[in-house]
């Protein structure tokens, strides 16, 4: 009876919260770009630490693609994650790449969570193991995210419709235990979550529509910051890269919603975000499936511009990006950068909302010092704050510049 009361209460909380909008996050992400157009990716992207292997759900299974010389390989299905002829999907890879979680039909209820362990000797995944009756129930268990080997977040319908529950590993008994302090405290309609390695940011996606605006609002990307004073996640925010929902005018897909953004996966350094979206679905598409997009953090939650170069990387490959001068400027400003060896360089300019304004440099360049004169009139820009990003061999540096007219 107590559980039923909690479920009803959670449902009421869900309706109340979803009637509100979240404020825009203080962090700024770059305009998303399609990860690849060579193959059809689908849903729930999850990547290894070096971001060169991606797993994703597609159709009735889990697939893997590998980045080779800048191109993603043709996706291959993972036979170990297809078991008993059941539908499987929603993969989630541990940060060390040794465990992968997924959901499959059957077991203790409708959808159950499973885990596969990586076998180093054979370089393959082992057989799927059901996570057991504490985590799995007669309700839906849809997605698992491993914070650590002894902490899991589960998205399911045990507490609320696709709400999240936290489980802690009892190492003495080697059993999962529900975190009672966290149970029934969160609303639902979630479709994925991912936490930065420093455990300061939680990215999630949530259905934000209602029956009144069903075809205007879809699933949105959100972030929550860890509140150390209360030992829990704080206020929720929308990301600046959410797309607007729209209904397809299609006889083949009459009930398909474009502009759905969900299933975020944050990189280990917290500066690259992968997610699935229908933002590019149009009226002439031959498929209504989602594609996977990638976005880069330009400004963090403290308002600081971002760099991904680590100290141990600089000894091997140093590149610098100087502050533009003059700054503020009108209408031209000079951007200097230095390479200590040959590399493929991209210089991208964004507006204050992370929208891509220009990509004046995209080419292979030799070791040396370089200067580029940026002319705001060439791109018909108005006064305001802009960000320029030097992107090179997987790393980037961001600087802020101000145009005043």
Tab-separated table of C-alpha atoms in Angstrom:
chain	number	residue	atom	x	y	z
A	1	UNK	CA	0.000	0.000	0.000
A	2	UNK	CA	2.838	2.371	0.889
A	3	UNK	CA	4.462	1.754	-2.474
A	4	UNK	CA	1.196	2.517	-4.302
A	5	UNK	CA	0.860	5.818	-2.426
A	6	UNK	CA	4.427	6.733	-3.393
A	7	UNK	CA	3.755	5.915	-7.050
A	8	UNK	CA	0.636	8.101	-7.070
A	9	UNK	CA	2.575	10.900	-5.391
A	10	UNK	CA	5.381	10.572	-7.952
A	11	UNK	CA	2.847	10.774	-10.770
A	12	UNK	CA	1.414	13.990	-9.318
A	13	UNK	CA	4.929	15.448	-8.953
A	14	UNK	CA	5.675	14.495	-12.567
A	15	UNK	CA	2.636	16.385	-13.856
A	16	UNK	CA	3.429	19.405	-11.693
A	17	UNK	CA	7.098	19.615	-12.720
A	18	UNK	CA	6.505	18.988	-16.391
A	19	UNK	CA	4.101	21.900	-16.475
A	20	UNK	CA	7.081	24.153	-15.856
A	21	UNK	CA	10.060	25.032	-18.020
A	22	UNK	CA	13.660	24.921	-16.889
A	23	UNK	CA	15.943	27.955	-17.163
A	24	UNK	CA	18.698	27.950	-19.768
A	25	UNK	CA	21.968	26.442	-18.514
A	26	UNK	CA	24.874	28.844	-17.910
A	27	UNK	CA	27.179	26.601	-19.958
A	28	UNK	CA	27.239	27.030	-23.754
A	29	UNK	CA	27.588	24.188	-26.285
A	30	UNK	CA	28.509	24.484	-29.951
A	31	UNK	CA	25.896	23.988	-32.620
A	32	UNK	CA	25.565	20.191	-33.034
A	33	UNK	CA	26.882	18.480	-36.138
A	34	UNK	CA	25.980	15.070	-37.499
A	35	UNK	CA	28.487	12.509	-36.297
A	36	UNK	CA	28.620	10.787	-39.668
A	37	UNK	CA	26.588	10.549	-42.835
A	38	UNK	CA	28.320	7.407	-44.071
A	39	UNK	CA	26.135	5.015	-42.090
A	40	UNK	CA	22.809	5.161	-40.341
A	41	UNK	CA	23.321	5.487	-36.611
A	42	UNK	CA	20.318	5.230	-34.385
A	43	UNK	CA	19.924	5.650	-30.642
A	44	UNK	CA	21.544	5.683	-27.181
A	45	UNK	CA	25.163	6.447	-28.163
A	46	UNK	CA	27.815	5.345	-25.670
A	47	UNK	CA	31.556	5.643	-26.269
A	48	UNK	CA	34.877	4.497	-24.865
A	49	UNK	CA	37.316	6.822	-23.092
A	50	UNK	CA	39.243	7.709	-26.258
A	51	UNK	CA	36.031	8.408	-28.218
A	52	UNK	CA	37.041	6.127	-31.094
A	53	UNK	CA	34.551	3.307	-30.456
A	54	UNK	CA	30.809	3.903	-30.322
A	55	UNK	CA	28.021	1.519	-29.350
A	56	UNK	CA	24.399	2.320	-30.130
A	57	UNK	CA	20.978	0.731	-30.376
A	58	UNK	CA	19.721	0.019	-33.852
A	59	UNK	CA	16.661	-2.003	-34.728
A	60	UNK	CA	16.679	-5.161	-32.621
A	61	UNK	CA	20.214	-5.105	-31.331
A	62	UNK	CA	23.318	-3.245	-30.258
A	63	UNK	CA	25.901	-2.223	-32.860
A	64	UNK	CA	29.476	-0.989	-32.724
A	65	UNK	CA	31.458	1.312	-35.020
A	66	UNK	CA	35.163	2.209	-34.832
A	67	UNK	CA	36.827	5.471	-35.850
A	68	UNK	CA	39.627	4.762	-38.351
A	69	UNK	CA	41.625	7.662	-39.852
A	70	UNK	CA	38.788	10.083	-39.238
A	71	UNK	CA	36.033	7.846	-40.613
A	72	UNK	CA	33.587	5.605	-38.767
A	73	UNK	CA	33.561	1.979	-39.877
A	74	UNK	CA	30.441	0.217	-41.051
A	75	UNK	CA	28.513	-0.764	-37.908
A	76	UNK	CA	28.620	-4.406	-36.820
A	77	UNK	CA	26.106	-6.038	-34.501
A	78	UNK	CA	27.343	-7.422	-31.170
A	79	UNK	CA	26.140	-11.062	-31.048
A	80	UNK	CA	26.810	-11.370	-27.305
A	81	UNK	CA	24.233	-8.643	-26.677
A	82	UNK	CA	21.519	-10.472	-28.606
A	83	UNK	CA	20.202	-13.332	-26.514
A	84	UNK	CA	17.233	-15.628	-26.681
A	85	UNK	CA	15.879	-13.902	-29.752
A	86	UNK	CA	14.788	-11.000	-27.532
A	87	UNK	CA	14.783	-7.361	-28.563
A	88	UNK	CA	17.837	-5.661	-27.055
A	89	UNK	CA	19.022	-2.079	-26.973
A	90	UNK	CA	19.906	1.029	-24.932
A	91	UNK	CA	23.590	0.224	-24.372
A	92	UNK	CA	25.668	1.994	-21.722
A	93	UNK	CA	29.426	1.472	-21.483
A	94	UNK	CA	31.384	1.784	-18.229
A	95	UNK	CA	34.097	4.448	-18.247
A	96	UNK	CA	36.870	1.823	-18.179
A	97	UNK	CA	35.265	-0.053	-21.091
A	98	UNK	CA	35.078	-3.349	-19.182
A	99	UNK	CA	31.302	-3.527	-18.671
A	100	UNK	CA	28.389	-2.776	-20.936
A	101	UNK	CA	24.779	-2.604	-19.797
A	102	UNK	CA	21.735	-3.081	-22.004
A	103	UNK	CA	18.044	-3.826	-21.801
A	104	UNK	CA	16.240	-6.855	-23.203
A	105	UNK	CA	12.690	-8.101	-23.269
A	106	UNK	CA	11.855	-10.844	-20.782
A	107	UNK	CA	13.296	-11.987	-17.489
A	108	UNK	CA	11.474	-10.712	-14.402
A	109	UNK	CA	9.051	-8.503	-16.291
A	110	UNK	CA	8.618	-6.609	-19.519
A	111	UNK	CA	12.127	-5.106	-19.917
A	112	UNK	CA	15.102	-6.169	-17.801
A	113	UNK	CA	18.631	-4.799	-17.414
A	114	UNK	CA	21.622	-7.002	-18.270
A	115	UNK	CA	25.386	-6.658	-18.041
A	116	UNK	CA	28.193	-8.104	-20.198
A	117	UNK	CA	31.841	-8.207	-19.095
A	118	UNK	CA	34.745	-7.639	-21.478
A	119	UNK	CA	37.064	-10.646	-21.825
A	120	UNK	CA	40.627	-9.471	-22.441
A	121	UNK	CA	41.927	-12.887	-23.503
A	122	UNK	CA	39.462	-13.212	-26.376
A	123	UNK	CA	38.818	-9.484	-27.013
A	124	UNK	CA	35.091	-10.131	-26.946
A	125	UNK	CA	32.125	-9.522	-24.703
A	126	UNK	CA	31.024	-12.335	-22.426
A	127	UNK	CA	27.504	-13.684	-22.115
A	128	UNK	CA	24.745	-11.378	-20.824
A	129	UNK	CA	23.948	-11.599	-17.107
A	130	UNK	CA	20.628	-10.457	-15.699
A	131	UNK	CA	21.115	-7.825	-12.976
A	132	UNK	CA	18.690	-9.689	-10.728
A	133	UNK	CA	15.355	-9.162	-8.948
A	134	UNK	CA	16.420	-6.180	-6.825
A	135	UNK	CA	17.023	-4.017	-9.890
A	136	UNK	CA	14.646	-5.778	-12.268
A	137	UNK	CA	10.917	-5.965	-11.608
A	138	UNK	CA	7.639	-6.575	-13.372
A	139	UNK	CA	7.838	-2.950	-14.489
A	140	UNK	CA	10.075	-1.469	-17.170
A	141	UNK	CA	13.825	-1.199	-16.587
A	142	UNK	CA	14.959	0.824	-19.571
A	143	UNK	CA	18.503	2.109	-19.090
A	144	UNK	CA	21.447	1.764	-16.673
A	145	UNK	CA	24.258	4.212	-16.064
A	146	UNK	CA	27.315	3.175	-14.062
A	147	UNK	CA	28.684	5.959	-11.873
A	148	UNK	CA	31.146	3.462	-10.400
A	149	UNK	CA	31.278	-0.307	-9.991
A	150	UNK	CA	29.236	0.055	-6.806
A	151	UNK	CA	26.769	2.783	-7.894
A	152	UNK	CA	24.144	2.523	-10.645
A	153	UNK	CA	21.376	4.794	-11.841
A	154	UNK	CA	18.472	2.883	-13.379
A	155	UNK	CA	15.796	4.504	-15.544
A	156	UNK	CA	12.575	2.549	-15.268
A	157	UNK	CA	8.963	2.604	-14.178
A	158	UNK	CA	9.426	1.238	-10.664
A	159	UNK	CA	9.193	4.687	-9.036
A	160	UNK	CA	7.601	6.782	-11.777
A	161	UNK	CA	7.122	6.447	-15.513
A	162	UNK	CA	10.752	6.205	-16.670
A	163	UNK	CA	12.114	7.826	-13.526
A	164	UNK	CA	15.586	7.202	-12.112
A	165	UNK	CA	16.535	5.169	-9.049
A	166	UNK	CA	19.973	4.814	-7.489
A	167	UNK	CA	21.365	1.434	-6.419
A	168	UNK	CA	24.408	0.757	-4.243
A	169	UNK	CA	26.449	-2.457	-4.291
A	170	UNK	CA	26.605	-4.353	-0.992
A	171	UNK	CA	30.130	-5.666	-1.425
A	172	UNK	CA	29.907	-8.037	1.525
A	173	UNK	CA	27.008	-9.934	-0.054
A	174	UNK	CA	27.770	-8.958	-3.665
A	175	UNK	CA	24.211	-7.733	-4.099
A	176	UNK	CA	22.605	-4.529	-5.290
A	177	UNK	CA	20.607	-2.558	-2.725
A	178	UNK	CA	18.156	0.211	-3.503
A	179	UNK	CA	19.220	3.582	-2.108
A	180	UNK	CA	16.133	4.303	0.000
A	181	UNK	CA	17.123	7.941	0.452
A	182	UNK	CA	16.912	8.359	-3.313
A	183	UNK	CA	13.842	6.256	-4.056
A	184	UNK	CA	10.702	8.027	-5.298
A	185	UNK	CA	12.385	11.415	-5.206
A	186	UNK	CA	12.613	11.983	-8.956
A	187	UNK	CA	9.945	12.555	-11.600
A	188	UNK	CA	10.004	10.560	-14.797
A	189	UNK	CA	9.779	10.651	-18.586
A	190	UNK	CA	13.556	10.298	-18.879
A	191	UNK	CA	15.220	8.730	-21.910
A	192	UNK	CA	18.868	8.681	-20.938
A	193	UNK	CA	21.466	10.150	-18.608
A	194	UNK	CA	25.229	10.486	-18.322
A	195	UNK	CA	27.450	11.931	-15.591
A	196	UNK	CA	30.799	13.666	-15.966
A	197	UNK	CA	33.733	11.788	-14.440
A	198	UNK	CA	34.222	14.485	-11.795
A	199	UNK	CA	30.554	13.848	-10.831
A	200	UNK	CA	29.707	17.528	-10.944
A	201	UNK	CA	27.340	17.504	-13.952
A	202	UNK	CA	24.485	15.167	-14.811
A	203	UNK	CA	23.156	15.298	-18.354
A	204	UNK	CA	19.755	13.777	-19.046
A	205	UNK	CA	16.915	13.940	-21.529
A	206	UNK	CA	13.285	14.313	-20.568
A	207	UNK	CA	9.975	14.498	-22.381
A	208	UNK	CA	8.783	18.062	-21.852
A	209	UNK	CA	5.542	18.019	-23.801
A	210	UNK	CA	1.952	17.582	-22.675
A	211	UNK	CA	-1.215	16.549	-24.427
A	212	UNK	CA	-1.900	20.235	-25.144
A	213	UNK	CA	1.367	20.796	-26.998
A	214	UNK	CA	2.260	17.231	-27.956
A	215	UNK	CA	3.404	18.170	-31.452
A	216	UNK	CA	5.224	21.318	-30.372
A	217	UNK	CA	7.492	19.985	-27.631
A	218	UNK	CA	9.538	16.829	-27.677
A	219	UNK	CA	12.298	15.412	-25.544
A	220	UNK	CA	14.858	17.994	-24.432
A	221	UNK	CA	18.494	17.827	-23.318
A	222	UNK	CA	19.035	18.988	-19.747
A	223	UNK	CA	21.779	19.343	-17.155
A	224	UNK	CA	21.867	19.391	-13.382
A	225	UNK	CA	24.836	20.415	-11.211
A	226	UNK	CA	25.903	18.637	-8.047
A	227	UNK	CA	24.965	20.562	-4.912
A	228	UNK	CA	27.556	19.686	-2.271
A	229	UNK	CA	25.594	21.482	0.461
A	230	UNK	CA	22.716	19.011	0.236
A	231	UNK	CA	24.619	16.057	-1.226
A	232	UNK	CA	22.347	15.736	-4.255
A	233	UNK	CA	21.714	17.132	-7.710
A	234	UNK	CA	20.466	20.679	-7.807
A	235	UNK	CA	18.249	22.667	-10.148
A	236	UNK	CA	17.634	21.432	-13.685
A	237	UNK	CA	18.497	23.478	-16.795
A	238	UNK	CA	17.878	23.238	-20.526
A	239	UNK	CA	20.910	23.105	-22.814
A	240	UNK	CA	21.214	25.777	-25.487
A	241	UNK	CA	21.357	23.158	-28.281
A	242	UNK	CA	17.800	21.813	-28.062
A	243	UNK	CA	15.883	21.922	-31.337
A	244	UNK	CA	12.235	22.849	-31.792
A	245	UNK	CA	9.667	20.110	-32.230
A	246	UNK	CA	7.687	19.821	-35.443
A	247	UNK	CA	5.181	17.376	-36.905
A	248	UNK	CA	6.069	15.656	-40.155
A	249	UNK	CA	3.660	16.163	-43.020
A	250	UNK	CA	4.164	12.636	-44.238
A	251	UNK	CA	1.832	9.853	-45.305
A	252	UNK	CA	4.518	7.301	-44.495
A	253	UNK	CA	5.295	8.726	-41.033
A	254	UNK	CA	2.095	10.581	-40.062
A	255	UNK	CA	2.808	10.619	-36.299
A	256	UNK	CA	6.534	11.318	-36.285
A	257	UNK	CA	7.865	14.223	-34.278
A	258	UNK	CA	10.929	16.033	-35.530
A	259	UNK	CA	13.093	18.011	-33.135
A	260	UNK	CA	13.394	15.247	-30.525
A	261	UNK	CA	16.757	15.486	-28.676
A	262	UNK	CA	17.724	12.785	-26.207
A	263	UNK	CA	20.004	10.033	-24.873
A	264	UNK	CA	23.026	12.228	-24.026
A	265	UNK	CA	26.502	10.743	-23.461
A	266	UNK	CA	29.143	13.025	-21.984
A	267	UNK	CA	32.847	12.374	-22.632
A	268	UNK	CA	35.177	11.584	-19.742
A	269	UNK	CA	36.566	15.129	-19.738
A	270	UNK	CA	33.042	16.582	-19.785
A	271	UNK	CA	33.651	18.624	-22.930
A	272	UNK	CA	32.146	16.542	-25.757
A	273	UNK	CA	28.460	15.605	-25.832
A	274	UNK	CA	26.939	12.925	-28.052
A	275	UNK	CA	23.175	12.545	-28.354
A	276	UNK	CA	20.422	11.206	-30.599
A	277	UNK	CA	18.041	13.544	-32.386
A	278	UNK	CA	15.349	13.777	-35.066
A	279	UNK	CA	16.202	17.437	-35.731
A	280	UNK	CA	17.168	16.569	-39.305
A	281	UNK	CA	14.095	14.467	-40.159
A	282	UNK	CA	12.178	16.102	-43.001
A	283	UNK	CA	9.114	15.485	-45.129
A	284	UNK	CA	11.009	13.640	-47.857
A	285	UNK	CA	13.076	11.371	-45.589
A	286	UNK	CA	12.965	7.672	-46.303
A	287	UNK	CA	13.360	6.978	-42.597
A	288	UNK	CA	12.118	8.620	-39.417
A	289	UNK	CA	14.886	7.223	-37.229
A	290	UNK	CA	17.145	9.358	-35.092
A	291	UNK	CA	20.727	10.240	-35.973
A	292	UNK	CA	23.613	10.821	-33.600
A	293	UNK	CA	25.017	14.323	-33.212
A	294	UNK	CA	28.055	15.734	-31.429
A	295	UNK	CA	28.559	19.096	-29.715
A	296	UNK	CA	31.561	20.712	-27.991
A	297	UNK	CA	31.570	22.714	-24.778
A	298	UNK	CA	32.523	26.328	-25.500
A	299	UNK	CA	31.873	27.928	-22.120
A	300	UNK	CA	31.534	26.060	-18.819
A	301	UNK	CA	29.024	26.705	-16.034
A	302	UNK	CA	31.399	29.237	-14.469
A	303	UNK	CA	31.562	31.333	-17.650
A	304	UNK	CA	35.109	30.251	-18.539
A	305	UNK	CA	36.177	29.442	-22.112
A	306	UNK	CA	37.153	25.814	-22.615
A	307	UNK	CA	40.307	23.999	-23.684
A	308	UNK	CA	40.740	20.241	-23.991
A	309	UNK	CA	44.528	20.153	-24.124
A	310	UNK	CA	45.953	18.251	-21.162
A	311	UNK	CA	49.404	18.852	-19.692
A	312	UNK	CA	50.622	15.436	-20.818
A	313	UNK	CA	49.447	16.171	-24.363
A	314	UNK	CA	51.359	19.425	-24.666
A	315	UNK	CA	54.771	17.753	-24.507
A	316	UNK	CA	53.844	15.662	-27.537
A	317	UNK	CA	51.814	18.134	-29.534
A	318	UNK	CA	51.559	21.768	-28.504
A	319	UNK	CA	49.316	24.234	-30.267
A	320	UNK	CA	48.396	27.636	-28.983
A	321	UNK	CA	45.605	30.081	-29.680
A	322	UNK	CA	46.181	33.697	-28.691
A	323	UNK	CA	43.568	36.239	-27.685
A	324	UNK	CA	42.425	38.224	-30.693
A	325	UNK	CA	43.541	41.830	-31.000
A	326	UNK	CA	42.126	44.352	-30.867
A	327	UNK	CA	39.371	43.153	-28.557
A	328	UNK	CA	36.742	44.608	-28.584
A	329	UNK	CA	36.994	45.141	-32.338
A	330	UNK	CA	35.203	46.748	-35.279
A	331	UNK	CA	35.088	45.392	-37.885
A	332	UNK	CA	38.362	43.407	-38.094
A	333	UNK	CA	40.522	41.598	-35.571
A	334	UNK	CA	43.613	39.400	-35.791
A	335	UNK	CA	43.773	35.815	-34.505
A	336	UNK	CA	47.219	34.227	-34.044
A	337	UNK	CA	47.916	30.529	-33.456
A	338	UNK	CA	50.963	28.256	-33.421
A	339	UNK	CA	51.534	24.593	-34.366
A	340	UNK	CA	54.655	22.657	-33.418
A	341	UNK	CA	54.016	20.079	-36.123
A	342	UNK	CA	51.739	19.394	-39.074
A	343	UNK	CA	48.033	18.956	-38.380
A	344	UNK	CA	44.525	19.411	-39.786
A	345	UNK	CA	43.235	22.737	-38.488
A	346	UNK	CA	39.690	24.076	-38.160
A	347	UNK	CA	38.889	27.597	-36.993
A	348	UNK	CA	35.194	27.972	-36.180
A	349	UNK	CA	33.338	31.084	-35.017
A	350	UNK	CA	30.125	30.888	-32.945
A	351	UNK	CA	27.670	33.460	-31.665
A	352	UNK	CA	26.693	33.829	-28.002
A	353	UNK	CA	24.128	31.002	-28.348
A	354	UNK	CA	26.644	28.529	-29.736
A	355	UNK	CA	25.383	28.798	-33.319
A	356	UNK	CA	28.051	28.320	-35.976
A	357	UNK	CA	28.671	31.625	-37.778
A	358	UNK	CA	31.718	30.872	-39.882
A	359	UNK	CA	34.442	28.289	-40.516
A	360	UNK	CA	37.149	30.362	-42.194
A	361	UNK	CA	39.931	27.768	-41.834
A	362	UNK	CA	39.645	24.066	-42.578
A	363	UNK	CA	42.868	22.636	-43.985
A	364	UNK	CA	46.103	20.735	-43.356
A	365	UNK	CA	48.832	23.057	-42.120
A	366	UNK	CA	52.532	22.637	-41.410
A	367	UNK	CA	54.428	23.509	-38.259
A	368	UNK	CA	54.674	27.253	-37.746
A	369	UNK	CA	53.088	30.505	-36.636
A	370	UNK	CA	49.892	31.673	-38.331
A	371	UNK	CA	47.807	34.823	-38.452
A	372	UNK	CA	44.200	35.176	-39.587
A	373	UNK	CA	42.307	38.474	-39.921
A	374	UNK	CA	38.639	38.038	-39.119
A	375	UNK	CA	36.290	40.537	-40.780
A	376	UNK	CA	32.837	40.780	-39.154
A	377	UNK	CA	31.411	42.585	-42.187
A	378	UNK	CA	32.162	39.568	-44.358
A	379	UNK	CA	29.617	37.621	-42.291
A	380	UNK	CA	27.216	40.525	-41.674
A	381	UNK	CA	27.564	40.282	-37.901
A	382	UNK	CA	25.960	42.635	-35.398
A	383	UNK	CA	27.460	43.830	-32.108
A	384	UNK	CA	27.777	41.163	-29.448
A	385	UNK	CA	29.849	38.360	-27.920
A	386	UNK	CA	31.352	35.689	-30.167
A	387	UNK	CA	33.555	32.646	-29.567
A	388	UNK	CA	36.290	31.320	-31.819
A	389	UNK	CA	37.480	27.715	-31.562
A	390	UNK	CA	40.720	26.284	-32.880
A	391	UNK	CA	40.149	22.571	-33.419
A	392	UNK	CA	43.088	20.299	-34.127
A	393	UNK	CA	43.508	16.499	-33.988
A	394	UNK	CA	40.762	15.927	-31.441
A	395	UNK	CA	41.656	18.844	-29.137
A	396	UNK	CA	40.450	22.419	-29.152
A	397	UNK	CA	40.842	25.819	-27.513
A	398	UNK	CA	38.100	28.453	-27.236
A	399	UNK	CA	38.497	32.220	-26.824
A	400	UNK	CA	35.893	34.976	-26.464
A	401	UNK	CA	35.827	38.121	-28.591
A	402	UNK	CA	33.535	41.147	-28.568
A	403	UNK	CA	32.295	43.052	-31.603
A	404	UNK	CA	31.235	46.650	-30.991
A	405	UNK	CA	29.747	48.853	-33.678
